[in-house]
Amino acid sequence: MDTLTKTVGENEEISKKNISGSEAIIRSLLAEDVGTVFGYPGGAIMPTYDALYHFQKELKHVMTRHEQGAIHAAQGMARVTGKPGVVFATSGPGATNLITGLADAKIDSTPLVCITGQVASPLLGTDAFQETDIMSISMPVTKWNIQVTKAEDIPGAIAKAFYIATSGRPGPVLIDITKDAQVASFDFTYKHCTGFRSYVPNPAIDYDEIEKAAALINQAKKPYILFGQGVILANAEDEFKEFVEKTGIPAAWTLLGLSALPTDHPLNVGMLGMHGNYGPNVLTNECDVLIAIGMRFDDRVTGDLNRYAKQAKVIHLEIDPAEIDKNVKSDIALLGHAKDLLQVLNTMCKENKHEAWRKKFDEYKAIEFEKVIEKELNPTKPGLTMGEVVRRVNDLTDSEAVIVTDVGQHQMVACRYATFKKSKSNVTSGGLGTMGFCLPAALGAKLGAPEREVIAIIGDGGFQMTIQELGTISQTEAAVKIIILNNQFLGMVRQWQQLFFDKRYSSTELTNPDFVAISKGFGVEASTVSDRSKLDEALKTMMDYEGSYLLEVMIEKEDNVFPMVPTGASVEDIRLE
């Protein structure tokens, strides 16, 4: 069988006579330059797996141990490469097991193309074996979905799916393909989708509004930039850095904006939000112009909206019109890709320093260092802290690694203290907060960026939600380094119970298994450490090991993550203890 070995150009077609729908799926993916697919076989998708058998050299398939693992792995790959991750799953439970990942990708703007098998079209609606209405179920958590019942519709659906997933604000799409459509034959033609009626992913730039925004920025005495993942998704890191350096404006990042600007950049003032840095939160309510770039003002960033930046003029740069004025009313809204908008804005803004204003951030940083950071990074108590582990990882990797985190206390600590030199280096579940995300996402990140060190930092609770993906890591021989920060609690929930529920630790303490034995049972080398004097040696052993490695670090059981903005409080009410 001859195979497709080159990417189809934007206006180029490729054709082949009389092939099956399942072969058309594989050829369409190859035309979109897909090199890896994550998935799990089953009855309704079996014809596609049979076609895949003949294309093993062109298209690598990674069989995860659970469909949720497959979609999180695809997310990890998408986040480090900027290209859509691709997933196969069968009908019924196989398809429904993708829903959490779809919801996660939707809110975090991660491009995915998920292809699910479905029962044969004559059986639709009959409650056939493993039939589920995945179209209705997935509609709220996808950017677009479609059910294909005819083989000849497969290429067009896949072309459209890739265009929608990657254009405008990226997101996940799902194509549900009936079994008879996979089996039927037709004359195959593939052409890239470059647009269609009623979908306008890139709004026209309004130069008059940019001019107004530039005038406001040039007149500002205390301007402040909040930047999110939109900078990374638009590949606008260079334009953003130019904007920050030219205007001299301090810039703080959202959870997913981390790594868009090098951590050690003098104008990078830190993290926003509930567990963000002291100055970036408090000074939100002192700035006179607030410039939001590629972020959506979610509740974890704003706190009480009635007391959020009421003194400031707000300029919002955003690709998605639905995010404008949704939470925070903007004075000037600039619709478009961050890269395009910043290129124009950079020509209109004047050079500035804002030295007195920037000094205020330094003052708050000094306070936070004394009350929080010094105790976390250089503790005097005997038990290990999460922060000192992250600091040592920074040192060992020279801040060049991809850091993947799960959800909880360890996530907040890692994102606070991990340092980065390169963009697309922070992979975490932001908007949905999906426990179990980290381990498979780290696998996907490593397969997407094999030349980079990929380190999974994960809590003992979240680790057990997708622990079976150790088997996938072992089978693929992906050299993922896994650090479990084990406090024997669901740490973030326990912190809230301590602070707001009078220490009623309801269902949060964990009796954990022997993680080292389990890891070795899966074929992943492992060890544990609890003594500070042995931490450096343990981390170095992990990093020097050629393959995948799991290091369990026993940390203080009841350490809390500060600063913290309590739920419903204002950003200026942030607590340091």
Coordinates of C-alpha atoms in Angstrom, one line a residue:
M1 CA 0.0 0.0 0.0
D2 CA 1.4 3.4 -0.9
T3 CA 1.2 6.0 1.8
L4 CA 0.9 9.7 2.1
T5 CA 4.3 11.1 3.2
K6 CA 4.1 14.8 2.8
T7 CA 1.9 17.6 4.2
V8 CA -0.7 19.0 1.8
G9 CA -0.1 22.6 1.0
E10 CA -2.8 25.1 1.8
N11 CA -4.3 25.2 -1.8
E12 CA -3.1 21.7 -2.7
E13 CA -5.3 18.6 -3.0
I14 CA -4.4 15.0 -2.6
S15 CA -6.5 12.2 -4.0
K16 CA -6.7 8.4 -4.0
K17 CA -9.2 6.1 -5.6
N18 CA -11.5 3.7 -3.7
I19 CA -10.3 3.7 -0.1
S20 CA -12.2 3.0 3.1
G21 CA -13.4 5.7 5.4
S22 CA -11.0 4.5 8.1
E23 CA -8.0 4.8 5.7
A24 CA -9.3 8.3 4.8
I25 CA -9.1 9.2 8.5
I26 CA -5.4 8.2 8.7
R27 CA -4.6 9.9 5.4
S28 CA -6.3 13.1 6.5
L29 CA -4.3 13.2 9.7
L30 CA -1.1 12.7 7.8
A31 CA -2.1 15.5 5.5
E32 CA -2.4 17.7 8.6
D33 CA 1.1 16.8 9.6
V34 CA 0.1 14.8 12.6
G35 CA 2.8 12.5 13.8
T36 CA 1.4 11.1 17.0
V37 CA -2.1 10.0 18.1
F38 CA -3.1 9.0 21.6
G39 CA -5.9 6.6 22.1
Y40 CA -7.5 3.4 23.2
P41 CA -9.1 0.9 20.8
G42 CA -12.6 -0.6 21.0
G43 CA -15.3 -2.0 18.8
A44 CA -16.7 1.1 17.1
I45 CA -13.3 2.5 16.3
M46 CA -11.7 -0.8 15.3
P47 CA -11.8 -0.3 11.5
T48 CA -9.7 2.9 12.0
Y49 CA -7.2 1.0 14.2
D50 CA -7.0 -1.6 11.4
A51 CA -6.2 1.1 8.9
L52 CA -3.6 2.5 11.3
Y53 CA -1.8 -0.8 11.3
H54 CA -0.7 -0.1 7.7
F55 CA 0.7 3.3 8.5
Q56 CA 2.8 2.6 11.7
K57 CA 5.9 4.2 10.2
E58 CA 4.1 7.4 9.3
L59 CA 1.8 7.8 12.3
K60 CA 2.8 6.8 15.8
H61 CA 0.0 5.6 18.1
V62 CA 0.4 5.8 21.9
M63 CA -2.1 3.5 23.7
T64 CA -2.7 4.9 27.1
R65 CA -4.2 2.9 29.9
H66 CA -7.4 5.1 30.0
E67 CA -9.1 7.4 27.6
Q68 CA -8.8 10.3 30.1
G69 CA -5.0 9.6 30.1
A70 CA -5.1 9.8 26.3
I71 CA -6.7 13.2 26.1
H72 CA -4.6 14.7 28.9
A73 CA -1.5 13.4 27.1
A74 CA -2.7 15.1 23.9
Q75 CA -3.1 18.3 25.9
G76 CA 0.4 18.1 27.2
M77 CA 1.7 17.6 23.6
A78 CA -0.4 20.5 22.3
R79 CA 0.8 22.9 25.1
V80 CA 4.5 22.4 24.3
T81 CA 4.3 22.2 20.5
G82 CA 1.5 24.7 19.8
K83 CA 0.0 22.1 17.5
P84 CA -3.3 20.3 18.0
G85 CA -3.2 17.1 20.0
V86 CA -5.1 14.1 18.4
V87 CA -7.1 11.4 20.2
F88 CA -8.9 8.2 19.2
A89 CA -11.5 6.6 21.3
T90 CA -14.3 4.1 20.8
S91 CA -18.1 4.7 21.4
G92 CA -20.0 4.7 24.7
P93 CA -17.7 4.7 27.7
G94 CA -14.6 5.3 25.5
A95 CA -16.1 8.6 24.3
T96 CA -17.5 9.7 27.6
N97 CA -14.1 9.2 29.3
L98 CA -12.9 12.0 27.1
I99 CA -15.3 14.6 28.6
T100 CA -13.2 15.8 31.5
G101 CA -10.3 16.4 29.1
L102 CA -12.5 18.2 26.6
A103 CA -13.8 20.5 29.3
D104 CA -10.3 21.1 30.5
A105 CA -9.1 21.9 27.0
K106 CA -12.1 24.1 26.3
I107 CA -11.6 26.4 29.2
D108 CA -7.8 26.5 28.8
S109 CA -7.9 27.1 25.0
T110 CA -6.0 23.9 24.1
P111 CA -6.3 22.8 20.5
L112 CA -7.4 19.1 20.2
V113 CA -9.0 17.0 17.5
C114 CA -10.8 14.0 19.1
I115 CA -12.1 11.2 16.8
T116 CA -14.6 8.8 18.3
G117 CA -16.1 5.7 16.8
Q118 CA -19.8 5.3 16.9
V119 CA -22.2 2.4 16.3
A120 CA -23.4 1.9 12.7
S121 CA -25.8 4.6 11.5
P122 CA -28.8 2.2 11.3
L123 CA -28.4 1.6 15.0
L124 CA -28.3 5.3 16.1
G125 CA -31.0 6.0 18.6
T126 CA -31.7 2.4 19.4
D127 CA -29.7 2.1 22.6
A128 CA -27.3 -0.3 20.9
F129 CA -24.4 -1.8 22.7
Q130 CA -22.0 1.0 23.7
E131 CA -24.1 3.7 22.0
T132 CA -24.0 7.0 23.7
D133 CA -25.2 10.4 22.4
I134 CA -21.7 11.9 22.5
M135 CA -22.8 14.8 20.4
S136 CA -25.2 16.1 23.0
I137 CA -22.9 15.3 25.9
S138 CA -19.8 17.0 24.3
M139 CA -21.5 20.0 22.9
P140 CA -21.0 22.3 25.9
V141 CA -17.3 21.3 26.2
T142 CA -16.1 21.5 22.6
K143 CA -15.5 24.4 20.3
W144 CA -17.2 22.4 17.6
N145 CA -18.5 18.8 17.1
I146 CA -19.9 16.9 14.2
Q147 CA -21.2 13.4 13.6
V148 CA -20.2 11.8 10.3
T149 CA -22.3 8.9 8.8
K150 CA -20.9 8.8 5.3
A151 CA -17.4 8.0 4.3
E152 CA -17.2 10.7 1.7
D153 CA -17.8 13.3 4.4
I154 CA -14.7 12.3 6.5
P155 CA -12.0 14.4 4.8
G156 CA -14.0 17.6 4.9
A157 CA -15.0 17.1 8.5
I158 CA -11.3 16.5 9.6
A159 CA -10.1 19.5 7.6
K160 CA -12.7 21.8 9.1
A161 CA -11.9 20.4 12.6
F162 CA -8.2 21.3 12.4
Y163 CA -9.1 24.8 11.1
I164 CA -11.5 25.4 13.9
A165 CA -9.3 23.9 16.6
T166 CA -6.4 26.1 15.8
S167 CA -7.9 29.4 14.5
G168 CA -9.0 32.3 16.7
R169 CA -9.2 31.2 20.3
P170 CA -8.0 27.6 20.1
G171 CA -10.0 24.8 21.5
P172 CA -11.1 21.1 21.3
V173 CA -13.2 19.7 18.6
L174 CA -14.8 16.2 18.4
I175 CA -15.7 14.2 15.3
D176 CA -18.0 11.2 15.9
I177 CA -17.7 8.7 13.0
T178 CA -20.1 5.8 12.6
K179 CA -18.7 2.3 12.0
D180 CA -20.3 1.9 8.6
A181 CA -18.8 5.2 7.5
Q182 CA -15.4 3.9 8.5
V183 CA -15.9 0.7 6.5
A184 CA -17.5 2.1 3.3
S185 CA -15.3 3.0 0.3
F186 CA -15.1 6.1 -1.8
D187 CA -12.7 8.2 -3.9
F188 CA -10.7 10.2 -1.4
T189 CA -9.8 13.9 -1.9
Y190 CA -8.3 16.1 0.8
K191 CA -7.9 19.8 0.9
H192 CA -7.1 22.0 3.8
C193 CA -9.8 24.2 5.2
T194 CA -8.9 27.9 5.2
G195 CA -12.2 29.4 6.1
F196 CA -16.0 29.1 5.8
R197 CA -19.0 31.3 6.0
S198 CA -20.2 32.6 9.4
Y199 CA -16.9 31.9 11.2
V200 CA -14.6 34.9 11.6
P201 CA -11.8 33.8 13.9
N202 CA -9.6 36.9 13.4
P203 CA -11.5 40.2 13.9
A204 CA -10.4 43.2 11.9
I205 CA -8.0 45.4 13.7
D206 CA -9.5 48.7 14.8
Y207 CA -6.6 51.1 14.5
D208 CA -8.5 54.0 16.0
E209 CA -9.1 52.1 19.2
I210 CA -5.4 51.1 19.3
E211 CA -4.5 54.8 19.0
K212 CA -6.8 55.6 21.9
A213 CA -5.2 52.8 24.0
A214 CA -1.7 54.1 23.2
A215 CA -2.6 57.6 24.2
L216 CA -4.0 56.3 27.5
I217 CA -0.8 54.2 28.1
N218 CA 1.5 57.1 27.3
Q219 CA -0.3 59.4 29.8
A220 CA -0.4 56.8 32.6
K221 CA 1.5 57.4 35.8
K222 CA 0.9 53.9 37.3
P223 CA 0.2 51.5 34.4
Y224 CA 0.1 47.8 35.0
I225 CA 0.1 44.8 32.6
L226 CA -1.7 41.5 33.3
F227 CA -0.7 38.9 30.8
G228 CA -2.2 35.5 30.1
Q229 CA -1.8 32.5 27.9
G230 CA -3.1 34.5 24.9
V231 CA 0.4 35.8 24.5
I232 CA 1.7 32.2 24.1
L233 CA -1.1 31.0 21.9
A234 CA -0.6 33.9 19.5
N235 CA 3.2 33.3 19.5
A236 CA 3.5 36.9 20.6
E237 CA 6.3 36.5 23.1
D238 CA 8.8 38.8 21.2
E239 CA 6.2 41.5 20.6
F240 CA 5.1 41.3 24.2
K241 CA 8.7 41.6 25.5
E242 CA 9.2 44.6 23.2
F243 CA 6.1 46.3 24.5
V244 CA 7.0 45.7 28.2
E245 CA 10.6 47.0 27.7
K246 CA 9.7 50.0 25.6
T247 CA 6.9 51.2 28.0
G248 CA 8.7 50.2 31.2
I249 CA 5.4 48.8 32.6
P250 CA 5.5 46.2 35.4
A251 CA 3.8 42.9 34.2
A252 CA 2.3 40.1 36.2
W253 CA 1.1 36.8 34.9
T254 CA -1.9 34.5 35.2
L255 CA -1.4 30.8 35.9
L256 CA -1.3 29.9 32.2
G257 CA 0.6 33.1 31.2
L258 CA 3.6 31.8 33.1
S259 CA 6.7 31.5 30.9
A260 CA 5.5 34.0 28.2
L261 CA 8.1 36.4 29.7
P262 CA 11.3 35.0 31.3
T263 CA 10.9 34.7 35.1
D264 CA 14.0 36.8 35.8
H265 CA 13.0 39.7 33.5
P266 CA 13.2 42.9 35.6
L267 CA 9.7 43.9 34.6
N268 CA 8.2 40.5 35.4
V269 CA 6.7 41.2 38.9
G270 CA 5.2 37.8 39.6
M271 CA 2.0 35.9 39.8
L272 CA -1.6 37.1 40.0
G273 CA -4.5 35.5 41.8
M274 CA -5.5 33.7 44.9
H275 CA -2.0 32.3 45.7
G276 CA -0.1 34.9 43.7
N277 CA 2.4 37.4 44.9
Y278 CA 1.7 40.2 47.3
G279 CA 2.5 43.3 45.3
P280 CA 0.8 42.1 42.0
N281 CA -2.4 41.6 43.9
V282 CA -2.5 44.6 46.1
L283 CA -1.3 47.1 43.5
T284 CA -4.0 46.0 41.1
N285 CA -6.2 48.4 43.2
E286 CA -3.6 51.3 42.9
C287 CA -2.8 51.4 39.2
D288 CA -4.4 54.0 37.0
V289 CA -4.3 52.0 33.7
L290 CA -4.8 48.3 33.7
I291 CA -3.7 46.6 30.4
A292 CA -5.0 43.0 30.2
I293 CA -3.4 40.9 27.4
G294 CA -4.7 37.5 26.5
M295 CA -6.4 36.8 29.8
R296 CA -10.0 36.5 30.8
F297 CA -10.3 38.0 34.3
D298 CA -11.4 34.8 36.0
D299 CA -12.5 34.8 39.6
R300 CA -9.2 33.4 41.0
V301 CA -7.5 36.5 39.5
T302 CA -10.0 39.2 40.4
G303 CA -11.5 38.1 43.8
D304 CA -14.5 40.3 44.6
L305 CA -15.4 42.1 41.3
N306 CA -17.1 44.9 43.2
R307 CA -13.7 45.9 44.6
Y308 CA -11.5 45.1 41.7
A309 CA -9.5 47.8 40.0
K310 CA -12.3 50.4 40.2
Q311 CA -9.8 53.3 40.1
A312 CA -8.3 52.1 36.8
K313 CA -9.0 52.6 33.1
V314 CA -9.0 49.1 31.6
I315 CA -7.6 48.2 28.2
H316 CA -8.4 44.6 27.2
L317 CA -6.5 42.9 24.3
E318 CA -8.4 39.7 23.5
I319 CA -9.1 37.3 20.6
D320 CA -12.5 36.1 21.9
P321 CA -15.3 38.7 21.8
A322 CA -17.2 36.7 24.5
E323 CA -14.5 37.6 27.1
I324 CA -14.8 41.3 26.6
D325 CA -16.8 42.9 29.4
K326 CA -17.8 39.5 30.7
N327 CA -16.3 40.0 34.1
V328 CA -14.5 43.3 34.1
K329 CA -15.8 46.3 32.1
S330 CA -13.2 47.6 29.7
D331 CA -12.7 51.2 28.7
I332 CA -11.0 50.2 25.5
A333 CA -11.4 46.8 24.0
L334 CA -8.9 45.7 21.3
L335 CA -10.1 42.6 19.5
G336 CA -7.6 40.4 17.7
H337 CA -4.5 38.2 18.1
A338 CA -2.1 39.5 20.7
K339 CA 0.8 39.4 18.1
D340 CA -1.0 41.6 15.6
L341 CA -2.3 44.1 18.2
L342 CA 1.1 44.4 20.0
Q343 CA 2.9 45.0 16.7
V344 CA 0.7 48.0 16.1
L345 CA 0.7 49.2 19.7
N346 CA 4.5 49.1 19.8
T347 CA 4.7 51.7 17.1
M348 CA 2.4 54.0 18.9
C349 CA 3.6 53.8 22.5
K350 CA 6.4 56.0 23.9
E351 CA 9.4 54.9 25.8
N352 CA 9.1 55.2 29.5
K353 CA 10.6 53.9 32.8
H354 CA 8.0 54.3 35.6
E355 CA 10.8 53.9 38.1
A356 CA 8.8 55.2 41.2
W357 CA 5.9 53.0 40.4
R358 CA 8.1 49.9 39.8
K359 CA 9.7 50.6 43.2
K360 CA 6.4 49.9 44.9
F361 CA 6.4 46.4 43.6
D362 CA 9.9 45.9 45.0
E363 CA 8.8 47.1 48.4
Y364 CA 5.9 44.6 48.5
K365 CA 8.2 41.9 47.2
A366 CA 10.6 42.5 50.2
I367 CA 7.7 42.2 52.6
E368 CA 6.6 38.9 51.0
F369 CA 10.1 37.6 51.0
E370 CA 10.5 38.1 54.7
K371 CA 7.1 36.8 55.7
V372 CA 6.6 34.0 53.2
I373 CA 9.3 33.2 50.6
E374 CA 12.3 33.0 52.9
K375 CA 10.5 30.5 55.2
E376 CA 9.4 28.4 52.2
L377 CA 12.7 28.3 50.3
N378 CA 15.1 28.3 53.3
P379 CA 13.1 26.6 56.1
T380 CA 14.5 26.2 59.6
K381 CA 12.0 23.5 60.6
P382 CA 13.0 19.9 60.2
G383 CA 10.4 18.8 57.6
L384 CA 10.9 19.4 53.9
T385 CA 8.8 22.1 52.2
M386 CA 7.4 22.1 48.7
G387 CA 9.1 25.3 47.8
E388 CA 12.7 24.1 48.6
V389 CA 12.1 21.1 46.4
V390 CA 11.1 23.4 43.5
R391 CA 14.0 25.7 44.1
R392 CA 16.5 22.8 43.8
V393 CA 14.8 21.6 40.6
N394 CA 15.4 25.1 39.2
D395 CA 19.0 24.9 40.1
L396 CA 19.5 21.4 38.6
T397 CA 17.8 22.3 35.3
D398 CA 19.1 25.9 35.0
S399 CA 15.4 26.9 34.5
E400 CA 15.3 25.2 31.1
A401 CA 12.9 22.4 31.9
V402 CA 9.2 22.0 31.1
I403 CA 7.4 21.8 34.4
V404 CA 4.1 19.9 34.4
T405 CA 1.9 20.2 37.5
D406 CA -1.3 18.6 38.8
V407 CA -3.8 20.6 40.9
G408 CA -3.6 21.5 44.5
Q409 CA -1.0 23.0 46.9
H410 CA 1.9 21.7 45.0
Q411 CA 0.6 23.4 41.8
M412 CA 0.5 26.8 43.4
V413 CA 3.9 26.4 45.0
A414 CA 5.5 25.1 41.8
C415 CA 4.0 27.9 39.7
R416 CA 5.1 30.4 42.3
Y417 CA 8.7 29.2 42.6
A418 CA 9.5 27.5 39.3
T419 CA 11.6 29.7 37.0
F420 CA 11.6 29.7 33.2
K421 CA 13.8 31.0 30.4
K422 CA 11.7 29.6 27.5
S423 CA 8.0 30.0 26.6
K424 CA 5.7 26.9 26.5
S425 CA 7.4 25.6 29.6
N426 CA 4.6 25.6 32.1
V427 CA 1.9 22.9 31.6
T428 CA -0.9 22.8 34.1
S429 CA -4.7 22.6 34.3
G430 CA -5.9 26.1 34.9
G431 CA -9.5 26.9 34.5
L432 CA -11.0 23.4 35.3
G433 CA -8.5 22.4 37.9
T434 CA -8.4 18.7 36.9
M435 CA -6.7 16.4 39.4
G436 CA -5.1 13.5 37.5
F437 CA -4.0 15.9 34.7
C438 CA -0.3 15.9 35.4
L439 CA 1.1 12.4 34.8
P440 CA -0.4 11.8 31.3
A441 CA 0.1 15.5 30.4
A442 CA 3.8 15.1 31.3
L443 CA 4.0 12.0 29.0
G444 CA 2.5 14.0 26.1
A445 CA 4.8 17.0 26.8
K446 CA 7.9 14.7 26.7
L447 CA 6.8 13.1 23.4
G448 CA 6.1 16.5 22.0
A449 CA 9.4 18.0 23.1
P450 CA 11.8 15.0 23.5
E451 CA 14.8 17.2 23.5
R452 CA 13.7 19.0 26.7
E453 CA 13.7 17.8 30.3
V454 CA 10.1 17.3 31.4
I455 CA 9.5 17.2 35.1
A456 CA 6.1 16.3 36.6
I457 CA 5.5 17.8 40.0
I458 CA 2.4 16.1 41.5
G459 CA 0.6 15.6 44.8
D460 CA -0.1 12.2 46.3
G461 CA -3.8 12.7 45.8
G462 CA -3.8 13.6 42.1
F463 CA -1.2 11.0 41.3
Q464 CA -3.5 8.2 42.2
M465 CA -6.2 9.4 39.8
T466 CA -4.2 8.5 36.7
I467 CA -1.5 6.3 38.3
Q468 CA -2.0 3.7 35.6
E469 CA -0.3 5.9 33.1
L470 CA 3.0 4.8 34.6
G471 CA 2.4 1.8 32.3
T472 CA 2.2 4.0 29.3
I473 CA 5.3 5.9 30.3
S474 CA 7.2 2.7 30.7
Q475 CA 6.0 1.2 27.4
T476 CA 6.9 4.3 25.4
E477 CA 10.2 4.7 27.2
A478 CA 9.5 8.4 27.7
A479 CA 12.1 9.8 30.1
V480 CA 9.7 11.7 32.3
K481 CA 11.0 12.7 35.7
I482 CA 8.2 12.4 38.3
I483 CA 8.3 14.1 41.7
I484 CA 5.5 13.3 44.1
L485 CA 5.2 15.9 46.9
N486 CA 3.6 13.6 49.5
N487 CA 2.0 15.2 52.5
Q488 CA -0.5 12.4 53.0
F489 CA -3.4 14.8 52.5
L490 CA -5.5 16.3 49.9
G491 CA -3.5 19.4 50.8
M492 CA -5.5 22.3 49.3
V493 CA -8.8 21.0 50.6
R494 CA -7.2 20.4 54.0
Q495 CA -5.8 24.0 54.0
W496 CA -9.3 25.4 53.5
Q497 CA -10.7 23.1 56.2
Q498 CA -8.0 24.4 58.6
L499 CA -8.6 28.1 57.8
F500 CA -12.3 28.2 57.2
F501 CA -13.8 25.1 58.8
D502 CA -12.2 25.0 62.2
K503 CA -9.8 22.2 61.3
R504 CA -12.5 19.7 60.6
Y505 CA -10.5 17.5 58.3
S506 CA -13.3 15.7 56.7
S507 CA -12.2 13.0 54.2
T508 CA -8.9 14.6 53.3
E509 CA -6.3 12.5 55.0
L510 CA -4.8 9.8 52.8
T511 CA -3.5 6.3 53.6
N512 CA -1.2 6.0 50.6
P513 CA 0.2 2.9 49.0
D514 CA 3.9 2.2 48.5
F515 CA 4.5 4.5 45.5
V516 CA 8.0 3.3 45.0
A517 CA 7.0 -0.4 44.8
I518 CA 4.1 0.4 42.4
S519 CA 6.4 2.5 40.2
K520 CA 8.9 -0.3 40.0
G521 CA 6.2 -2.7 39.3
F522 CA 5.3 -0.7 36.2
G523 CA 8.9 -0.6 35.1
V524 CA 9.7 2.9 36.2
E525 CA 12.7 3.3 38.5
A526 CA 11.9 5.0 41.8
S527 CA 13.1 6.1 45.3
T528 CA 11.9 8.1 48.2
V529 CA 13.5 10.8 50.3
S530 CA 12.4 12.6 53.5
D531 CA 15.7 13.9 54.9
R532 CA 16.8 17.4 53.8
S533 CA 20.5 16.4 53.9
K534 CA 19.7 13.7 51.2
L535 CA 17.4 15.8 49.0
D536 CA 20.1 17.1 46.6
E537 CA 21.5 13.7 46.1
A538 CA 18.1 12.2 45.4
L539 CA 17.2 14.9 42.9
K540 CA 20.5 14.6 41.1
T541 CA 20.1 10.8 40.9
M542 CA 16.7 11.3 39.3
M543 CA 17.9 13.9 36.8
D544 CA 21.0 11.8 35.9
Y545 CA 19.0 8.7 35.3
E546 CA 18.6 7.9 31.6
G547 CA 15.0 6.8 31.6
S548 CA 11.8 7.7 33.4
Y549 CA 12.2 8.0 37.2
L550 CA 9.9 8.6 40.1
L551 CA 11.0 10.4 43.3
E552 CA 8.7 10.5 46.3
V553 CA 9.5 13.4 48.5
M554 CA 7.9 13.3 52.0
I555 CA 7.0 16.9 53.0
E556 CA 5.5 18.6 56.0
K557 CA 1.9 17.3 56.5
E558 CA 0.2 20.5 57.4
D559 CA 2.1 23.2 55.5
N560 CA -0.1 25.9 53.9
V561 CA 0.4 28.0 50.8
F562 CA 0.6 31.7 51.3
P563 CA -0.1 34.4 50.2
M564 CA -3.8 33.7 49.9
V565 CA -6.8 35.8 48.8
P566 CA -9.8 34.2 50.6
T567 CA -12.8 33.4 48.5
G568 CA -15.0 36.5 48.1
A569 CA -12.4 38.8 49.4
S570 CA -10.7 41.7 47.5
V571 CA -7.2 41.3 46.0
E572 CA -6.0 43.9 48.5
D573 CA -7.2 41.7 51.4
I574 CA -4.5 39.1 50.5
R575 CA -3.2 37.2 53.6
L576 CA 0.5 36.5 54.2
E577 CA -0.2 34.1 57.0

